[in-house]
mmCIF file of C-alpha atoms and ligand atoms in Angstrom:
data_model
loop_
_atom_site.group_PDB
_atom_site.id
_atom_site.type_symbol
_atom_site.label_atom_id
_atom_site.label_comp_id
_atom_site.label_asym_id
_atom_site.label_seq_id
_atom_site.Cartn_x
_atom_site.Cartn_y
_atom_site.Cartn_z
ATOM 1 C CA MET A 1 35.783 14.765 23.042
ATOM 2 C CA ALA A 2 32.740 12.518 22.437
ATOM 3 C CA LYS A 3 31.402 12.551 18.877
ATOM 4 C CA LYS A 4 28.164 14.562 18.588
ATOM 5 C CA LYS A 5 25.239 12.197 17.987
ATOM 6 C CA GLY A 6 22.591 12.909 15.344
ATOM 7 C CA LYS A 7 18.892 12.203 15.688
ATOM 8 C CA PRO A 8 18.150 8.541 16.485
ATOM 9 C CA PHE A 9 17.282 6.551 13.382
ATOM 10 C CA ASP A 10 13.493 6.173 13.054
ATOM 11 C CA LYS A 11 12.663 3.537 10.418
ATOM 12 C CA TYR A 12 8.988 4.478 10.119
ATOM 13 C CA HIS A 13 9.870 8.123 9.560
ATOM 14 C CA TYR A 14 12.113 7.265 6.606
ATOM 15 C CA TYR A 15 9.647 4.662 5.306
ATOM 16 C CA ALA A 16 6.926 7.320 5.181
ATOM 17 C CA LEU A 17 9.186 9.813 3.400
ATOM 18 C CA ALA A 18 10.384 7.224 0.900
ATOM 19 C CA VAL A 19 7.245 5.337 -0.093
ATOM 20 C CA GLN A 20 4.071 6.927 1.220
ATOM 21 C CA SER A 21 1.760 9.668 -0.074
ATOM 22 C CA PRO A 22 -1.187 9.331 2.299
ATOM 23 C CA ASP A 23 -2.920 12.607 1.386
ATOM 24 C CA ALA A 24 -2.766 11.848 -2.343
ATOM 25 C CA ASP A 25 -3.965 8.258 -1.738
ATOM 26 C CA ALA A 26 -6.910 9.451 0.356
ATOM 27 C CA LYS A 27 -7.971 11.984 -2.292
ATOM 28 C CA PHE A 28 -7.554 9.472 -5.144
ATOM 29 C CA MET A 29 -9.794 6.992 -3.307
ATOM 30 C CA ARG A 30 -12.444 9.586 -2.442
ATOM 31 C CA ASP A 31 -12.547 10.975 -6.006
ATOM 32 C CA THR A 32 -12.549 7.543 -7.640
ATOM 33 C CA TYR A 33 -15.441 6.329 -5.485
ATOM 34 C CA LYS A 34 -17.381 9.531 -6.213
ATOM 35 C CA GLU A 35 -16.817 9.108 -9.939
ATOM 36 C CA LEU A 36 -17.949 5.484 -9.918
ATOM 37 C CA ARG A 37 -20.819 5.738 -7.449
ATOM 38 C CA GLY A 38 -21.971 9.347 -7.732
ATOM 39 C CA LYS A 39 -21.865 9.901 -3.978
ATOM 40 C CA ASP A 40 -19.355 10.460 -1.197
ATOM 41 C CA PRO A 41 -17.654 7.532 0.540
ATOM 42 C CA PHE A 42 -17.449 8.286 4.235
ATOM 43 C CA LEU A 43 -16.127 5.046 5.677
ATOM 44 C CA LEU A 44 -12.703 3.660 4.757
ATOM 45 C CA ARG A 45 -11.046 0.475 5.971
ATOM 46 C CA GLU A 46 -7.275 0.471 5.533
ATOM 47 C CA ASP A 47 -6.151 -3.169 5.570
ATOM 48 C CA PHE A 48 -2.448 -3.903 6.317
ATOM 49 C CA CYS A 49 -2.459 -0.380 7.781
ATOM 50 C CA ALA A 50 0.862 -0.560 9.721
ATOM 51 C CA ALA A 51 1.172 2.971 11.223
ATOM 52 C CA PHE A 52 -2.158 3.891 9.501
ATOM 53 C CA ALA A 53 -0.998 7.086 7.782
ATOM 54 C CA ILE A 54 -3.743 6.759 5.152
ATOM 55 C CA SER A 55 -6.468 6.388 7.781
ATOM 56 C CA CYS A 56 -5.212 9.573 9.446
ATOM 57 C CA ALA A 57 -5.238 11.399 6.090
ATOM 58 C CA TRP A 58 -8.789 10.142 5.464
ATOM 59 C CA THR A 59 -10.126 11.727 8.669
ATOM 60 C CA LYS A 60 -8.692 15.061 7.468
ATOM 61 C CA LEU A 61 -10.989 15.077 4.411
ATOM 62 C CA GLY A 62 -13.907 16.362 6.459
ATOM 63 C CA GLY A 63 -16.056 15.938 9.550
ATOM 64 C CA LYS A 64 -17.982 12.950 8.163
ATOM 65 C CA TYR A 65 -14.958 10.909 7.126
ATOM 66 C CA ARG A 66 -14.254 7.885 9.361
ATOM 67 C CA ALA A 67 -11.466 5.318 9.048
ATOM 68 C CA VAL A 68 -10.727 1.878 10.463
ATOM 69 C CA GLY A 69 -7.186 0.532 10.213
ATOM 70 C CA VAL A 70 -6.395 -3.191 10.483
ATOM 71 C CA ASP A 71 -2.968 -4.730 11.098
ATOM 72 C CA PHE A 72 -1.843 -7.674 13.209
ATOM 73 C CA ASP A 73 1.509 -6.177 14.242
ATOM 74 C CA PRO A 74 1.384 -4.074 17.431
ATOM 75 C CA GLU A 75 4.699 -2.289 16.702
ATOM 76 C CA PRO A 76 3.659 -0.046 13.771
ATOM 77 C CA ILE A 77 0.257 0.481 15.390
ATOM 78 C CA ALA A 78 1.958 1.825 18.522
ATOM 79 C CA TYR A 79 4.132 4.069 16.316
ATOM 80 C CA GLY A 80 1.065 5.481 14.570
ATOM 81 C CA ARG A 81 -0.622 6.204 17.882
ATOM 82 C CA THR A 82 2.395 8.101 19.186
ATOM 83 C CA HIS A 83 3.505 9.912 16.052
ATOM 84 C CA TYR A 84 0.448 10.368 13.830
ATOM 85 C CA VAL A 85 -2.618 10.454 16.081
ATOM 86 C CA SER A 86 -0.895 13.119 18.146
ATOM 87 C CA GLN A 87 -0.954 15.361 15.044
ATOM 88 C CA LEU A 88 -4.725 15.027 14.534
ATOM 89 C CA THR A 89 -7.387 17.290 16.014
ATOM 90 C CA SER A 90 -9.603 15.652 18.630
ATOM 91 C CA SER A 91 -12.441 15.475 16.091
ATOM 92 C CA GLN A 92 -10.196 13.701 13.539
ATOM 93 C CA ALA A 93 -8.867 11.290 16.183
ATOM 94 C CA SER A 94 -12.419 10.466 17.328
ATOM 95 C CA ARG A 95 -13.246 9.307 13.778
ATOM 96 C CA LEU A 96 -10.377 6.812 13.703
ATOM 97 C CA GLU A 97 -10.408 3.230 14.971
ATOM 98 C CA ILE A 98 -7.474 0.817 14.873
ATOM 99 C CA LEU A 99 -7.961 -2.938 15.122
ATOM 100 C CA GLN A 100 -5.037 -5.225 15.882
ATOM 101 C CA LYS A 101 -6.345 -8.133 13.843
ATOM 102 C CA ASN A 102 -5.660 -10.384 10.895
ATOM 103 C CA VAL A 103 -7.194 -9.020 7.675
ATOM 104 C CA LEU A 104 -8.445 -12.568 7.024
ATOM 105 C CA ASP A 105 -10.726 -12.370 10.089
ATOM 106 C CA GLN A 106 -14.384 -12.606 9.182
ATOM 107 C CA ASP A 107 -15.729 -9.996 11.606
ATOM 108 C CA LEU A 108 -14.205 -6.809 10.158
ATOM 109 C CA PRO A 109 -16.474 -3.759 9.888
ATOM 110 C CA ALA A 110 -18.667 -3.000 6.837
ATOM 111 C CA VAL A 111 -17.365 0.016 4.912
ATOM 112 C CA ASP A 112 -17.633 1.961 1.635
ATOM 113 C CA ILE A 113 -13.995 1.438 0.612
ATOM 114 C CA VAL A 114 -11.429 -1.186 1.609
ATOM 115 C CA CYS A 115 -7.885 -0.375 0.541
ATOM 116 C CA ALA A 116 -4.869 -2.691 0.547
ATOM 117 C CA LEU A 117 -1.959 -0.516 -0.531
ATOM 118 C CA ASN A 118 1.773 -0.750 -0.920
ATOM 119 C CA PHE A 119 1.242 -4.247 -2.292
ATOM 120 C CA SER A 120 0.792 -5.807 1.145
ATOM 121 C CA TYR A 121 -1.508 -8.572 -0.128
ATOM 122 C CA PHE A 122 1.515 -9.875 -2.143
ATOM 123 C CA GLY A 123 2.300 -11.588 1.194
ATOM 124 C CA PHE A 124 -0.493 -14.056 0.392
ATOM 125 C CA LYS A 125 1.409 -16.496 -1.788
ATOM 126 C CA LYS A 126 -1.303 -19.086 -2.354
ATOM 127 C CA ARG A 127 -4.202 -18.432 -4.701
ATOM 128 C CA ASN A 128 -6.598 -19.918 -2.149
ATOM 129 C CA THR A 129 -5.462 -17.538 0.594
ATOM 130 C CA LEU A 130 -5.714 -14.481 -1.651
ATOM 131 C CA ARG A 131 -9.134 -15.685 -2.807
ATOM 132 C CA GLN A 132 -10.217 -16.043 0.829
ATOM 133 C CA TYR A 133 -9.054 -12.472 1.495
ATOM 134 C CA PHE A 134 -10.892 -11.026 -1.537
ATOM 135 C CA GLN A 135 -13.980 -13.049 -0.601
ATOM 136 C CA SER A 136 -14.074 -11.681 2.934
ATOM 137 C CA VAL A 137 -13.512 -8.109 1.659
ATOM 138 C CA PHE A 138 -16.397 -8.604 -0.798
ATOM 139 C CA THR A 139 -18.683 -9.825 1.979
ATOM 140 C CA SER A 140 -17.765 -7.016 4.340
ATOM 141 C CA LEU A 141 -18.204 -4.180 1.819
ATOM 142 C CA LYS A 142 -21.429 -2.184 1.909
ATOM 143 C CA LYS A 143 -23.812 -2.467 -1.070
ATOM 144 C CA ASP A 144 -21.971 0.063 -3.267
ATOM 145 C CA GLY A 145 -18.566 -0.676 -1.795
ATOM 146 C CA VAL A 146 -15.259 -0.827 -3.652
ATOM 147 C CA LEU A 147 -11.902 -2.488 -3.030
ATOM 148 C CA ILE A 148 -8.822 -0.488 -4.044
ATOM 149 C CA LEU A 149 -5.506 -2.298 -4.543
ATOM 150 C CA ASP A 150 -2.198 -1.260 -5.969
ATOM 151 C CA CYS A 151 0.011 -3.567 -7.979
ATOM 152 C CA PHE A 152 3.452 -3.279 -9.550
ATOM 153 C CA GLY A 153 5.391 -5.046 -12.249
ATOM 154 C CA GLY A 154 7.411 -4.597 -15.425
ATOM 155 C CA SER A 155 10.399 -6.365 -16.950
ATOM 156 C CA GLN A 156 12.720 -4.970 -14.253
ATOM 157 C CA CYS A 157 10.874 -7.071 -11.646
ATOM 158 C CA TRP A 158 11.634 -10.349 -13.369
ATOM 159 C CA GLU A 159 15.245 -10.257 -12.168
ATOM 160 C CA PRO A 160 17.182 -9.084 -9.113
ATOM 161 C CA ASN A 161 17.873 -5.338 -9.096
ATOM 162 C CA VAL A 162 18.482 -2.451 -6.706
ATOM 163 C CA ASP A 163 16.987 0.970 -7.168
ATOM 164 C CA GLU A 164 18.396 3.926 -5.214
ATOM 165 C CA THR A 165 16.433 7.129 -4.682
ATOM 166 C CA GLU A 166 18.300 10.066 -3.206
ATOM 167 C CA HIS A 167 16.260 12.374 -0.984
ATOM 168 C CA GLU A 168 18.661 15.302 -1.004
ATOM 169 C CA ASP A 169 16.374 17.635 0.949
ATOM 170 C CA GLU A 170 16.071 15.047 3.750
ATOM 171 C CA ASN A 171 19.718 13.881 3.581
ATOM 172 C CA PHE A 172 19.119 10.204 3.018
ATOM 173 C CA SER A 173 18.985 7.553 0.313
ATOM 174 C CA TYR A 174 16.293 4.908 -0.012
ATOM 175 C CA PHE A 175 17.152 1.563 -1.610
ATOM 176 C CA TRP A 176 14.476 -0.774 -3.008
ATOM 177 C CA ASP A 177 16.328 -4.052 -3.324
ATOM 178 C CA GLN A 178 14.751 -6.947 -5.189
ATOM 179 C CA ASP A 179 17.066 -9.738 -4.090
ATOM 180 C CA THR A 180 15.483 -12.683 -5.920
ATOM 181 C CA PHE A 181 12.848 -13.600 -8.451
ATOM 182 C CA ASN A 182 11.775 -17.170 -9.123
ATOM 183 C CA PRO A 183 10.060 -17.337 -12.525
ATOM 184 C CA ILE A 184 8.467 -20.685 -11.673
ATOM 185 C CA THR A 185 6.675 -19.576 -8.494
ATOM 186 C CA HIS A 186 6.820 -15.789 -8.979
ATOM 187 C CA HIS A 187 8.124 -15.605 -5.402
ATOM 188 C CA ALA A 188 10.496 -12.687 -4.791
ATOM 189 C CA MET A 189 12.420 -11.303 -1.805
ATOM 190 C CA PHE A 190 12.603 -7.551 -1.324
ATOM 191 C CA TYR A 191 14.491 -5.411 1.167
ATOM 192 C CA ILE A 192 14.429 -1.741 2.016
ATOM 193 C CA HIS A 193 17.772 -0.212 3.045
ATOM 194 C CA PHE A 194 18.408 3.367 4.127
ATOM 195 C CA LYS A 195 21.564 5.464 4.247
ATOM 196 C CA ARG A 196 21.646 8.773 6.028
ATOM 197 C CA LYS A 197 24.276 11.190 4.800
ATOM 198 C CA GLY A 198 27.576 10.627 6.620
ATOM 199 C CA GLU A 199 26.367 7.409 8.276
ATOM 200 C CA ARG A 200 26.704 3.694 7.482
ATOM 201 C CA LYS A 201 24.100 2.099 5.248
ATOM 202 C CA ARG A 202 21.363 0.419 7.288
ATOM 203 C CA GLU A 203 20.648 -2.869 5.538
ATOM 204 C CA ARG A 204 17.370 -4.780 5.446
ATOM 205 C CA VAL A 205 15.378 -2.367 7.586
ATOM 206 C CA PHE A 206 12.207 -3.833 6.075
ATOM 207 C CA THR A 207 11.858 -7.272 4.433
ATOM 208 C CA TYR A 208 9.102 -8.492 2.121
ATOM 209 C CA ASP A 209 8.725 -12.120 1.102
ATOM 210 C CA TRP A 210 6.168 -11.829 -1.676
ATOM 211 C CA ARG A 211 4.539 -13.438 -4.657
ATOM 212 C CA MET A 212 4.450 -11.178 -7.693
ATOM 213 C CA TRP A 213 0.796 -11.323 -8.679
ATOM 214 C CA THR A 214 -0.139 -10.140 -12.159
ATOM 215 C CA ILE A 215 -3.047 -7.872 -13.039
ATOM 216 C CA PRO A 216 -4.983 -10.539 -15.003
ATOM 217 C CA GLU A 217 -4.628 -13.038 -12.130
ATOM 218 C CA LEU A 218 -5.948 -10.455 -9.683
ATOM 219 C CA ARG A 219 -8.873 -9.408 -11.874
ATOM 220 C CA GLU A 220 -9.922 -13.014 -12.466
ATOM 221 C CA LEU A 221 -9.858 -13.711 -8.732
ATOM 222 C CA LEU A 222 -11.863 -10.562 -7.993
ATOM 223 C CA GLU A 223 -14.465 -11.628 -10.535
ATOM 224 C CA GLU A 224 -14.566 -15.150 -9.082
ATOM 225 C CA VAL A 225 -15.463 -13.919 -5.593
ATOM 226 C CA GLY A 226 -18.306 -11.767 -6.912
ATOM 227 C CA PHE A 227 -17.011 -8.292 -7.801
ATOM 228 C CA ARG A 228 -19.100 -7.206 -10.778
ATOM 229 C CA LYS A 229 -16.405 -5.077 -12.359
ATOM 230 C CA SER A 230 -12.743 -4.196 -11.947
ATOM 231 C CA THR A 231 -11.030 -1.207 -13.506
ATOM 232 C CA VAL A 232 -7.288 -0.709 -13.901
ATOM 233 C CA TYR A 233 -6.017 2.837 -13.356
ATOM 234 C CA TRP A 234 -2.786 3.232 -15.343
ATOM 235 C CA GLU A 235 -0.296 6.059 -14.858
ATOM 236 C CA GLY A 236 0.261 8.636 -17.599
ATOM 237 C CA SER A 237 3.743 9.813 -18.608
ATOM 238 C CA ASP A 238 5.386 13.219 -18.722
ATOM 239 C CA ASP A 239 7.533 14.661 -21.546
ATOM 240 C CA ASP A 240 10.588 12.656 -20.353
ATOM 241 C CA GLY A 241 8.615 9.403 -20.405
ATOM 242 C CA GLU A 242 8.491 9.248 -16.574
ATOM 243 C CA GLY A 243 5.273 8.536 -14.639
ATOM 244 C CA ASP A 244 3.281 11.734 -14.094
ATOM 245 C CA GLY A 245 1.311 10.591 -11.027
ATOM 246 C CA VAL A 246 -2.025 10.798 -12.877
ATOM 247 C CA PHE A 247 -3.899 7.474 -12.975
ATOM 248 C CA THR A 248 -6.790 6.965 -15.400
ATOM 249 C CA PRO A 249 -8.918 3.947 -16.385
ATOM 250 C CA SER A 250 -7.255 1.944 -19.116
ATOM 251 C CA GLU A 251 -7.331 -1.455 -20.800
ATOM 252 C CA GLU A 252 -3.998 -0.990 -22.561
ATOM 253 C CA GLY A 253 -0.812 -0.266 -20.622
ATOM 254 C CA GLU A 254 2.564 0.794 -21.912
ATOM 255 C CA ASP A 255 5.079 -2.054 -21.594
ATOM 256 C CA CYS A 256 7.562 -0.186 -19.387
ATOM 257 C CA GLU A 257 10.393 -1.539 -17.217
ATOM 258 C CA ALA A 258 8.660 -0.724 -13.937
ATOM 259 C CA TRP A 259 5.080 0.343 -13.407
ATOM 260 C CA VAL A 260 2.619 0.816 -10.549
ATOM 261 C CA ALA A 261 -1.137 0.674 -11.151
ATOM 262 C CA TYR A 262 -4.336 0.719 -9.105
ATOM 263 C CA ILE A 263 -7.101 -1.854 -9.439
ATOM 264 C CA VAL A 264 -10.560 -0.756 -8.332
ATOM 265 C CA ALA A 265 -13.110 -3.544 -7.870
ATOM 266 C CA GLU A 266 -16.815 -2.698 -7.545
ATOM 267 C CA LYS A 267 -19.249 -4.819 -5.547
HETATM 268 C C1 SAM B 1 4.085 -3.260 3.453
HETATM 269 S S1 SAM B 1 3.561 -3.051 5.135
HETATM 270 C C2 SAM B 1 2.287 -1.881 5.171
HETATM 271 C C3 SAM B 1 2.172 -0.862 4.286
HETATM 272 C C4 SAM B 1 1.121 0.179 4.449
HETATM 273 N N1 SAM B 1 -0.187 -0.312 4.039
HETATM 274 C C5 SAM B 1 1.558 1.298 3.547
HETATM 275 O O1 SAM B 1 0.757 1.799 2.784
HETATM 276 O O2 SAM B 1 2.716 1.654 3.585
HETATM 277 C C6 SAM B 1 2.609 -4.494 5.393
HETATM 278 C C7 SAM B 1 1.835 -4.522 6.701
HETATM 279 O O3 SAM B 1 0.880 -5.571 6.608
HETATM 280 C C8 SAM B 1 0.776 -6.199 7.866
HETATM 281 N N2 SAM B 1 0.208 -7.545 7.615
HETATM 282 C C9 SAM B 1 0.729 -8.530 6.833
HETATM 283 N N3 SAM B 1 -0.124 -9.578 6.787
HETATM 284 C C10 SAM B 1 -1.210 -9.246 7.547
HETATM 285 C C11 SAM B 1 -2.422 -9.901 7.870
HETATM 286 N N4 SAM B 1 -2.684 -11.124 7.395
HETATM 287 N N5 SAM B 1 -3.304 -9.279 8.669
HETATM 288 C C12 SAM B 1 -3.040 -8.030 9.158
HETATM 289 N N6 SAM B 1 -1.905 -7.345 8.877
HETATM 290 C C13 SAM B 1 -1.002 -7.944 8.074
HETATM 291 C C14 SAM B 1 2.173 -6.179 8.441
HETATM 292 O O4 SAM B 1 2.133 -6.262 9.846
HETATM 293 C C15 SAM B 1 2.672 -4.820 7.934
HETATM 294 O O5 SAM B 1 2.454 -3.813 8.883
#
């Protein structure tokens, strides 16, 4: 008898479960802008948007919230159209625009917030290229606009390591594999692997060839291109010393093995 086949493996589905929190990201960005600017941000641009989950979440915040996603790869964009847009109401979908473009293009729309999340700008390995990106974001932001980035680091990132997270409720494991780290260039290779329960491990489903930028390097670059202020939002810890998911402005971070922080730059 033929072996019964499970659901086909869908890499974007497992990616979303393992690393994304689009609703929380959208709310954090809305609340942070409100706190800094004293008004609502209605227009978000999600750079490096891939399947644009955050843009979709943004349109769910209310009838005035509009999002533009930008990515140069047609594959995740097509996935987002099929799997995520189909879950929006027609009003939400009408407030969403996806551009298949390079984020370095100079003609991207003017918005209240630009976000570049899940460290995608780490793909810019040269200072000049990252500077060019920050410069064009600065130019395209509206008068009170802000750029929101995330960043990660910690002593664990200065050497190869593999981190496994078991998602028992969804029957799979997620592996964040840092394969290399070059202390001279700060270049590092990362892979995402997945293993569904009872199946072989799927290796290198996603690959990231990155430069590990540091917070001071990023803040200096942001200042150089004209941002008048940047604030680091550092994560608090719970009773066990683990991150508690609450990010607040800080100038002094705890020197932990692995951290994620947000940087918010104001025009
Ligand atoms: C780490 S993934 C996206 C992550 C997504 N922002 C998230 O929150 O999970 C990086 C994405 O950036 C896109 N990308 C990389 N360089 C780009 C560029 N210069 N212009 C536009 N898209 C780019 C890739 O096609 C890929 O979809």
